Coordinates of C-alpha atoms and ligand atoms in Angstrom, one line a residue:
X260 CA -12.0 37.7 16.3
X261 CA -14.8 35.0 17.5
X262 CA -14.2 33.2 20.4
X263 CA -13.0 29.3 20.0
X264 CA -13.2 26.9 22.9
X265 CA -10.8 24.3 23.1
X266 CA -10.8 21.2 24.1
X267 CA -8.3 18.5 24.7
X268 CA -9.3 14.4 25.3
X269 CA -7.4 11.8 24.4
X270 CA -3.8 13.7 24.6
X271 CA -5.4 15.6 21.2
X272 CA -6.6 19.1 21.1
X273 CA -9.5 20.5 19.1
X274 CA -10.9 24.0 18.7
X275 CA -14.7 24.6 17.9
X276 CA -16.3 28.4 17.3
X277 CA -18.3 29.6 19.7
X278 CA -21.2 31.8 18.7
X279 CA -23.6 34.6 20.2
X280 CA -27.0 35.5 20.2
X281 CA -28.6 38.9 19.4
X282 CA -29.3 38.9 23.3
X283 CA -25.7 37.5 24.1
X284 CA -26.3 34.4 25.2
X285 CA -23.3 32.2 23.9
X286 CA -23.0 28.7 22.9
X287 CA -20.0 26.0 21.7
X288 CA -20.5 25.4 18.2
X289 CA -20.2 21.2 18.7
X290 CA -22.3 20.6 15.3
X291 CA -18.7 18.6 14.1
X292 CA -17.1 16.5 17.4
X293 CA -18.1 13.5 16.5
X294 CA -16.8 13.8 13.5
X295 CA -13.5 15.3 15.0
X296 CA -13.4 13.9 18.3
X297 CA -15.5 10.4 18.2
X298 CA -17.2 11.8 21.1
X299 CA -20.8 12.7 21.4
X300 CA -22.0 14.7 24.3
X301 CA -24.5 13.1 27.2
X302 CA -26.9 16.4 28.9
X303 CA -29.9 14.2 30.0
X304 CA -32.8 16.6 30.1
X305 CA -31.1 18.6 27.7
X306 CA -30.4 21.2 30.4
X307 CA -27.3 22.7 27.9
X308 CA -28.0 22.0 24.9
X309 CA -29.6 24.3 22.5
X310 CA -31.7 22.5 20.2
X311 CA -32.1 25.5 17.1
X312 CA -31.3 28.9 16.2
X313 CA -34.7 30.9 16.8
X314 CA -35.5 34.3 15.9
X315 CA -39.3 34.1 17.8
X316 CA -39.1 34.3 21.7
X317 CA -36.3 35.0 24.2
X318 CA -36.7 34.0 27.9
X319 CA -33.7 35.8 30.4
X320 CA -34.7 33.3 33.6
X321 CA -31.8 35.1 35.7
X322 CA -33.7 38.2 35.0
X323 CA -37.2 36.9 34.5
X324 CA -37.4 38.5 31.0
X325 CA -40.2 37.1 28.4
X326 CA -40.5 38.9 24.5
X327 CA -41.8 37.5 21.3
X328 CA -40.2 39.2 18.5
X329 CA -38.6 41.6 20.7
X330 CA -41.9 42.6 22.5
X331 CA -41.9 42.4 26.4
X332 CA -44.6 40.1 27.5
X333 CA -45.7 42.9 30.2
X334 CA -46.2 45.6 27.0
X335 CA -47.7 42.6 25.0
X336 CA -50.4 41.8 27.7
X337 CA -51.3 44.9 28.7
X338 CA -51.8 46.3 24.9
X339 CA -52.2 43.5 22.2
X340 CA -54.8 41.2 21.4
X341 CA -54.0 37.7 21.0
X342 CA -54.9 37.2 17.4
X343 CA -52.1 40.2 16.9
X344 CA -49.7 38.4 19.2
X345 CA -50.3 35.2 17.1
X346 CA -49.5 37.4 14.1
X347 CA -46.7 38.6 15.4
X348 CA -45.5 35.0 16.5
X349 CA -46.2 33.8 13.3
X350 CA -45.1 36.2 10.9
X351 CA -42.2 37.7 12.7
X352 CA -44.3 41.1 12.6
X353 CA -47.0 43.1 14.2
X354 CA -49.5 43.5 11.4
X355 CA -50.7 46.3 10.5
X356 CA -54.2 47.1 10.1
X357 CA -54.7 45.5 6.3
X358 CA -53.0 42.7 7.5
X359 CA -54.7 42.4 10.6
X360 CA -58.3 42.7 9.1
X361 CA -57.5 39.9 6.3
X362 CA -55.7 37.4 9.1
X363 CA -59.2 37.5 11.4
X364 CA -61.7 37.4 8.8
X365 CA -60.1 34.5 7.2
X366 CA -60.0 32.9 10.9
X367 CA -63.7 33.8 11.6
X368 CA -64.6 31.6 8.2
X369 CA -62.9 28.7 9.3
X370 CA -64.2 28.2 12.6
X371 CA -66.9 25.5 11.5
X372 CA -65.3 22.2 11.8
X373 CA -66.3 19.3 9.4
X374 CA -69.6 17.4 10.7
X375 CA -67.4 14.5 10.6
X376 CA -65.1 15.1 13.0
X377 CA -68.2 14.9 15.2
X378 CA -68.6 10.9 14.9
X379 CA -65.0 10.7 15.6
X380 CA -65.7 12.5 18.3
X381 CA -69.0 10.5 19.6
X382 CA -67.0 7.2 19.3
X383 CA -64.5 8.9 23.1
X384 CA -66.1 7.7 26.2
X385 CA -67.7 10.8 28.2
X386 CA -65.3 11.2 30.4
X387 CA -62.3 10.7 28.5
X388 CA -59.8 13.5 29.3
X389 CA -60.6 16.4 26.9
X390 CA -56.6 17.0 26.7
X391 CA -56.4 13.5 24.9
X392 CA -59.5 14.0 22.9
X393 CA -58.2 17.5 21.7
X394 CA -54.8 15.7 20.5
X395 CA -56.7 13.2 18.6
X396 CA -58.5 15.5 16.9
X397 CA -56.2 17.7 15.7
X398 CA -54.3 14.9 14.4
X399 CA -57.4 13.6 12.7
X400 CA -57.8 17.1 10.8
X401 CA -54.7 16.0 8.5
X402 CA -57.5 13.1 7.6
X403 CA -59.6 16.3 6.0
X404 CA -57.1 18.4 4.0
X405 CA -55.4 15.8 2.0
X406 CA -53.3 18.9 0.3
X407 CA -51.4 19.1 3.9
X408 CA -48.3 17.1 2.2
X409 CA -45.4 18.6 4.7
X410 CA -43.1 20.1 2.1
X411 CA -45.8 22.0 -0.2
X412 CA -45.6 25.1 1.6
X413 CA -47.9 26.7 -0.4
X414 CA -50.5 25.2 1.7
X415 CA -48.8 25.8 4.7
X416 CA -50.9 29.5 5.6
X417 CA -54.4 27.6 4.9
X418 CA -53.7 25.0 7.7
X419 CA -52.5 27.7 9.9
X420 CA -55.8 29.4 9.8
X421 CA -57.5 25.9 9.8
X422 CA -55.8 25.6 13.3
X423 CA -56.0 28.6 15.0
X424 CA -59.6 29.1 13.4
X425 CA -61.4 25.5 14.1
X426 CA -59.0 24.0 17.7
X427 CA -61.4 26.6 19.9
X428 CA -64.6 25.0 18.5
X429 CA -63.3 21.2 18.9
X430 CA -62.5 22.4 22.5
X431 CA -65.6 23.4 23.4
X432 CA -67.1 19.6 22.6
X433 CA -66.0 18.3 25.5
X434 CA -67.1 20.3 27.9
X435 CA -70.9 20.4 26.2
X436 CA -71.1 16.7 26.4
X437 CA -69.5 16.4 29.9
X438 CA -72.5 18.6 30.7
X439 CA -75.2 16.8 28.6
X440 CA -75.3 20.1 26.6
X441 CA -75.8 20.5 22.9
X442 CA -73.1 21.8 21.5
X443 CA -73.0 25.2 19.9
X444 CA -71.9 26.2 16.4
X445 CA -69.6 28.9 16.1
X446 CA -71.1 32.5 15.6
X447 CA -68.7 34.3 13.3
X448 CA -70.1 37.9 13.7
X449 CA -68.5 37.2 17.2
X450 CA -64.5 37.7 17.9
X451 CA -62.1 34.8 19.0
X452 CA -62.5 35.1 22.3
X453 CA -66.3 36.1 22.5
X454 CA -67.1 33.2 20.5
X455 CA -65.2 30.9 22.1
X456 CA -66.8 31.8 25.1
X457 CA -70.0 31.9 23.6
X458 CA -69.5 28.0 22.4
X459 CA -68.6 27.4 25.8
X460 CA -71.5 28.9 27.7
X461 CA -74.4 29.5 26.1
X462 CA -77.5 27.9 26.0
X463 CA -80.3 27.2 23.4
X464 CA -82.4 28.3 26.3
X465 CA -81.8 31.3 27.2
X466 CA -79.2 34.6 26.0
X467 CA -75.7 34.7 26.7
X468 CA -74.0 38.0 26.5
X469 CA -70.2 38.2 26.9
X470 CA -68.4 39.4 29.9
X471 CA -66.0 41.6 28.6
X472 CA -64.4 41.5 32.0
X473 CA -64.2 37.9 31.0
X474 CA -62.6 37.5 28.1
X475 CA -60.2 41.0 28.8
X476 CA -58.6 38.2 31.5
X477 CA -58.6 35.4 28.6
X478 CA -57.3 37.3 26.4
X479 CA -54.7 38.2 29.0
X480 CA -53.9 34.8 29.8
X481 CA -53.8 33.3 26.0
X482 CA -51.3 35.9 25.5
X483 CA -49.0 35.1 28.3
X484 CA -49.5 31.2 27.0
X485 CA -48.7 32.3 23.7
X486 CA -45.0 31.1 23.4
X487 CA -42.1 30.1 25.5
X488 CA -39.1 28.9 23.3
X489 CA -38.0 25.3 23.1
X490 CA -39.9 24.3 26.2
X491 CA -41.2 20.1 26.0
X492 CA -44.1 20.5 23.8
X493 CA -42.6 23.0 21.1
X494 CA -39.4 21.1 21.0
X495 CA -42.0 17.9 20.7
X496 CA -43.7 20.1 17.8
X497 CA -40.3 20.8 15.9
X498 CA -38.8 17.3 16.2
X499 CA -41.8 15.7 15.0
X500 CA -41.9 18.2 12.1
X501 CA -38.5 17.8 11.5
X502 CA -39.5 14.3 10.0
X503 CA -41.9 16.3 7.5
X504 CA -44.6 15.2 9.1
X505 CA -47.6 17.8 8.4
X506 CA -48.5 20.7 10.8
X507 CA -51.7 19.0 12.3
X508 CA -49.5 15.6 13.1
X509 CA -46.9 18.0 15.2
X510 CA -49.1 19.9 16.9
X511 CA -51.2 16.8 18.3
X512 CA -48.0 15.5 19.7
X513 CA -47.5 19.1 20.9
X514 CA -50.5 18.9 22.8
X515 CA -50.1 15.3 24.0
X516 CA -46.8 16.3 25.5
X517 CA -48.6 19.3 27.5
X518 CA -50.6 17.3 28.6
X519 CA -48.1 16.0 31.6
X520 CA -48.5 17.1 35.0
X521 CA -44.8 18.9 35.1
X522 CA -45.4 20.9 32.1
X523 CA -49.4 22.1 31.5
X524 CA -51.2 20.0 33.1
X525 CA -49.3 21.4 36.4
X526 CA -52.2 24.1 36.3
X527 CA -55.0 21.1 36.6
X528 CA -52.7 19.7 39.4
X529 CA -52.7 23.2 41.2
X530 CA -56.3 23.7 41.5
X531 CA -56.5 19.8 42.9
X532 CA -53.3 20.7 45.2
X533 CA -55.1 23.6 46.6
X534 CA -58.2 21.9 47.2
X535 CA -56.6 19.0 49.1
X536 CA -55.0 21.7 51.1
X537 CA -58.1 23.3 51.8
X538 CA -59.4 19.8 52.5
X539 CA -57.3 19.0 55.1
X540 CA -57.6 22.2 56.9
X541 CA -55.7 24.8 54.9
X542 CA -52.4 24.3 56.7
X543 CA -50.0 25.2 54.1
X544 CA -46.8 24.3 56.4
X545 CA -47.6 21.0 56.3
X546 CA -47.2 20.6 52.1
X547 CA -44.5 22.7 51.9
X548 CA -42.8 20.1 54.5
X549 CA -43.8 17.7 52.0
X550 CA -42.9 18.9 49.1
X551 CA -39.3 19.6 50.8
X552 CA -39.2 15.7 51.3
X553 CA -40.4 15.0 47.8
X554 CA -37.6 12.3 47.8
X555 CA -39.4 9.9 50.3
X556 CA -42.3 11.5 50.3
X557 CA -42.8 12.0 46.3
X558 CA -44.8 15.3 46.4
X559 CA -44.1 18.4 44.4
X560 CA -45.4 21.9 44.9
X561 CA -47.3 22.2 41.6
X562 CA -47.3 25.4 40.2
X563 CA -43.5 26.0 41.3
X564 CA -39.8 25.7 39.7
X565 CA -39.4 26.0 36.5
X566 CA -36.3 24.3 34.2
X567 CA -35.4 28.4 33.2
X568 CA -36.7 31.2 35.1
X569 CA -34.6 30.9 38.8
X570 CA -35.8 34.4 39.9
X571 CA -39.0 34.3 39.3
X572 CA -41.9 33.6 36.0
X573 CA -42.5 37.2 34.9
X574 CA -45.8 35.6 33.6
X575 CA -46.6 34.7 37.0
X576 CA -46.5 38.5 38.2
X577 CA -48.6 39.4 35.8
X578 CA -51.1 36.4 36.7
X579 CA -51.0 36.6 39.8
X580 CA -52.3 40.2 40.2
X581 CA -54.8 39.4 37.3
X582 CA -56.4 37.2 39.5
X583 CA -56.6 39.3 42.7
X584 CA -58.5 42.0 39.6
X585 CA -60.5 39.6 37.8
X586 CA -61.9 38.2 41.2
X587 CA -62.7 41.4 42.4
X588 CA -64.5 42.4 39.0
X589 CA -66.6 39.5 38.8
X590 CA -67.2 39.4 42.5
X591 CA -65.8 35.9 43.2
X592 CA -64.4 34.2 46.6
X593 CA -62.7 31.5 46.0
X594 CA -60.9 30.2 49.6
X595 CA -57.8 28.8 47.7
X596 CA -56.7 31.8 46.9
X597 CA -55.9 32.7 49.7
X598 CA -54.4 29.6 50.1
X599 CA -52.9 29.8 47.1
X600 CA -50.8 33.1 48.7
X601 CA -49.9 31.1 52.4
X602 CA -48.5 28.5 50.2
X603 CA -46.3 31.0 48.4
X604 CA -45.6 33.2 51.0
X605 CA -44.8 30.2 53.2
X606 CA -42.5 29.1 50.2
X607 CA -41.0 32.1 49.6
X608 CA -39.3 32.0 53.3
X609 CA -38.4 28.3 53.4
X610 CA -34.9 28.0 52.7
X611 CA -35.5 24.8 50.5
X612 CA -37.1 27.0 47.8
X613 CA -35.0 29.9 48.4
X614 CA -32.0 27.8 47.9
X615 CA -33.1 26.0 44.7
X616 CA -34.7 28.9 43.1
X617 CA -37.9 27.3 43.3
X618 CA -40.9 30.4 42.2
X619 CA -44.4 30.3 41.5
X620 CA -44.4 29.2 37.7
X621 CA -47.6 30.6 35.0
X622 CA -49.3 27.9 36.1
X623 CA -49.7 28.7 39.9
X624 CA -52.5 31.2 39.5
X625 CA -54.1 30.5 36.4
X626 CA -55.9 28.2 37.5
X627 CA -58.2 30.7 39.9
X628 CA -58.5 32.8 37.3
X629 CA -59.9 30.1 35.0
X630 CA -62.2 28.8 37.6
X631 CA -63.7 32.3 38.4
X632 CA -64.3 32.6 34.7
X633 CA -66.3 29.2 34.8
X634 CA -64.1 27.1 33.1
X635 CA -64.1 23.6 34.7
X636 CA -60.6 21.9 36.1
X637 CA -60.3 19.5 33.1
X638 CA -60.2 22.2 30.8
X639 CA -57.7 24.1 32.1
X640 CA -54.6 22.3 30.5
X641 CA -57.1 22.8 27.0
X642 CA -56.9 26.4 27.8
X643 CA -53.2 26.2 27.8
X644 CA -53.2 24.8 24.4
X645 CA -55.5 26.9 22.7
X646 CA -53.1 29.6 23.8
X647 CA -50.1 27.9 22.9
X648 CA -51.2 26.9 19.2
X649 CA -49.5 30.1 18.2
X650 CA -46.2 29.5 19.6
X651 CA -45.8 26.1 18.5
X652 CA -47.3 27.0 14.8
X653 CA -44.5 29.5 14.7
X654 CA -41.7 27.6 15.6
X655 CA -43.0 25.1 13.2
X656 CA -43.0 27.4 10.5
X657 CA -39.7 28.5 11.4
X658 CA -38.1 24.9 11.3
X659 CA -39.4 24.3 8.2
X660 CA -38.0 27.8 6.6
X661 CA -34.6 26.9 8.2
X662 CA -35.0 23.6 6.8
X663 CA -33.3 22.1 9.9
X664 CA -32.2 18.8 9.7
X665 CA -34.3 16.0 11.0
X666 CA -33.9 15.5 14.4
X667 CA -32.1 12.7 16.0
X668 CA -30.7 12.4 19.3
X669 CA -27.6 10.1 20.1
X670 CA -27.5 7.8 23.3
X671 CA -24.7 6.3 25.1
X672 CA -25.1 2.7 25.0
X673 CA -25.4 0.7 28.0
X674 CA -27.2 -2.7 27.5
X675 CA -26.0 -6.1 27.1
X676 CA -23.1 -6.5 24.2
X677 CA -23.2 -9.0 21.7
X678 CA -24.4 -12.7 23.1
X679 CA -25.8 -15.6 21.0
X680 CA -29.2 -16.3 20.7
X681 CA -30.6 -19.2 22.4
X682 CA -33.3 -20.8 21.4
X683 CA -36.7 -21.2 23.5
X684 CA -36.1 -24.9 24.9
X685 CA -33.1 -24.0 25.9
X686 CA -33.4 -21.4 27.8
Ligands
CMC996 N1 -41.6 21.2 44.6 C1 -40.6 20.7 45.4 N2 -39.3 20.6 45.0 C2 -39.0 20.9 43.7 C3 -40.0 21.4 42.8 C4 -41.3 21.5 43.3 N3 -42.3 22.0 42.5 N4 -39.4 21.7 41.6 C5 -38.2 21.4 41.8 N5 -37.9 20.9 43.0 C6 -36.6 20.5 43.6 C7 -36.1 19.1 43.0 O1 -36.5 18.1 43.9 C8 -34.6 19.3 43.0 O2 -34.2 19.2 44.3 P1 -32.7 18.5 44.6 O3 -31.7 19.4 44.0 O4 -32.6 18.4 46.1 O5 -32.7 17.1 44.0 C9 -34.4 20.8 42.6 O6 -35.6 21.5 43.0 C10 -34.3 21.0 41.1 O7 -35.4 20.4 40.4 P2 -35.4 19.6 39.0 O8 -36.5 18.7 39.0 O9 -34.0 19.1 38.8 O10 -35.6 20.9 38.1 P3 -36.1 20.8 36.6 O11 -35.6 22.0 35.9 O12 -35.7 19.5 36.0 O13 -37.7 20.8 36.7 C11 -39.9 21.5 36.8 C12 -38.5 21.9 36.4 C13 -40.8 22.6 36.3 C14 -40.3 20.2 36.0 C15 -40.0 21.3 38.3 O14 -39.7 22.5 39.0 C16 -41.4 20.7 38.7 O15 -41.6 19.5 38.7 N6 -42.3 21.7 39.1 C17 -43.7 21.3 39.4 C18 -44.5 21.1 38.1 C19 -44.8 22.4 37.5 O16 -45.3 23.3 38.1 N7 -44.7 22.4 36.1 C20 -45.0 23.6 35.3 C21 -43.8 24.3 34.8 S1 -44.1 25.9 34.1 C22 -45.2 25.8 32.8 C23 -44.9 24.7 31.8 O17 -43.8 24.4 31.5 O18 -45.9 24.2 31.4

């Protein structure tokens, strides 16, 4: 027989079901205490609270376990492509090769954006932060496919290629023009990554050939971005959607709530951390002092803790040693990474972080690896995104096939209570 758990306020007992996931985590069923008890529950953060049944990604953060669909994330990165893991993420299944051959060629014909979207994107200031430039935009794109009305879902699989086909080329734009570069078309005899890359670095001047070294580590590292359950911006993604707002709508306020420095932009922070580090000398002891005063002092190790994993981010492993190999392969010193290590190891042994759990997060060493591959520290939290976009189109899709209800918090009330208006010249 199921488990109940009981509970008893007010002198009055009531019983709720408990239920159990295929990977045994277990939960209260509370969808009925207000109803029963007049009580709502208050979990600030939402640090117990399980927001959805999802059948996409599991996360074990006692045993630093990662799968989508089932798939370990250290079989997925060392094996798949990322257009099959977005498959995968999206459709529930790896596809095989028919279905893999008609999902990319359909991306590779979307990648041209509409001309446009390119005087929307001349009217953002040069320097404006690509991350809030890349959320406008894809929330403009509903302004281009006026068939995106959120319950038609027979549309639904166009704007999915739309997004995962035309987000790498609006990317791309703001690097080019923080350069002064013209920008490059997409090249659709190329892959995803290649022509990514290409739109990234080449010239009209001269050739560009892809590193495959390079984008190997990308497609390593979009992989490991792919998904990650009902983290900030996917939870932003599904309650936004939950309102029947279209796909392009959610997934700009996906990205905008990347965007802060204690979810993806904590890899931007990193790089800056490190540098300041290395700045001031390279003595590591003297930020993780800091960081263990972050109450008076209000500095955080970025790059470490993370809300689930208190072992450690089995994402990080695998980064971390990707960027001691991609280094080596392209033949590039970079100083903080080394520093990057003293600050680790130095963390690793301070009883602060032991104590709290505190680990290197996905975020700790990306950042290397995306500066050795040439990609500039105000792209970094882009790169996040673009590998991300699968993950939060799945769980999308998935809310909508659940038809969950629209989402809607409650609050425990503690302003002023009721008091009579006074008018201006009296008060
Ligand atoms: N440096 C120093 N102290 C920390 C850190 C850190 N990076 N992270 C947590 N703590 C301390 C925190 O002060 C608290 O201490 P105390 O119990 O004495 O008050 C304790 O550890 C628990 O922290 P919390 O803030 O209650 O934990 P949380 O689950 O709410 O926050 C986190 C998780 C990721 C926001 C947080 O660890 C953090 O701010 N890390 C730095 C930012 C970062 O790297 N973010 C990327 C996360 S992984 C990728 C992603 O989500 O995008």
């Amino acid at each position: 027989m199921a488990n109940t758990a009981e509970l008893t306020v007010d002198g009055k007992s009531y019983s709720f079901p408990t239920l159990e996931g295929t990977e045994h985590e277990k939960a209260f069923d509370i969808s009925n205490l207000r109803d029963q008890t007049g009580y709502v529950t208050l979990d600030r953060g939402y640090k117990n609270t399980g927001a959805t049944k999802s059948a996409i990604t599991f996360l074990d953060g006692e045993q630093g376990i990662l799968q989508y669909r089932g798939y370990s994330i250290e079989d997925l990165a060392a094996k798949a492509s990322f257009l099959e893991v977005a498959y995968l993420l999206i459709y529930g299944e790896l596809p095989t090769q028919e279905q893999f051959a008609t999902f990319e060629t359909s991306i590779r014909r979307h990648t041209l954006v509409n001309e446009d979207m390119r005087k929307i994107f001349d009217g953002f200031p040069v320097n404006a932060h690509p991350m809030g430039v890349l959320s406008s935009l894809v929330s403009a794109m509903s302004a281009f496919y006026p068939d995106l009305e959120g319950s038609k879902e027979d549309t639904t699989d166009q704007h999915i290629i739309r997004l995962l086909a035309k987000m790498p080329t609006i990317a791309t734009w703001s690097y080019k023009r923080g350069l002064g570069h013209p920008m490059n078309y997409p090249k659709n005899n190329l892959d995803y990554i290649p022509n990514f890359l290409n739109m990234m670095f080449s010239l009209p001047v001269e050739d560009y050939k892809v590193d495959p070294v390079v984008a190997e580590a990308l497609n390593v590292l979009l992989i490991l971005h792919a998904d990650h359950e009902q983290n900030c911006s996917t939870s932003t993604v599904r309650l936004v959607g939950s309102s029947q707002a279209n796909i392009y709508s959610s997934i700009s306020a996906g990205i905008s709530a990347l965007w802060g420095p204690l979810h993806g932009g904590a890899n931007q922070e990193v790089i800056e951390m490190l540098e300041d580090i290395k700045a001031d000398g390279g003595d590591v002891s003297k930020y993780v002092d800091m960081a263990k005063n972050a109450k008076t002092t209000g500095f955080r190790l970025f790059g470490f803790g993370h809300r689930v994993y208190k072992n450690f981010d089995p994402r990080a492993r695998i980064i971390k040693k990707a960027a001691d190999d991609v280094l080596s392969k392209l033949g590039v010193n970079d100083p903080v990474l080394e520093i990057a290590k003293g600050l680790e190891e130095a963390a690793l042994h301070d009883d602060y972080f032991v104590s709290r759990k505190l680990y290197p997060n996905v975020d700790f060493y990306s950042g290397i690896i995306y500066r050795a591959l040439g990609i500039p520290t105000n792209m970094f939290t882009v790169m996040f995104a673009i590998g991300r976009l699968p993950g939060w189109i799945a769980q999308w899709k998935e809310m909508r096939e659940q038809k969950e209800p629209i989402g809607r918090p409650r609050q425990i009330y503690t302003g002023a209570t009721l008091r009579e208006f006074v008018p201006i010249e009296k008060r």
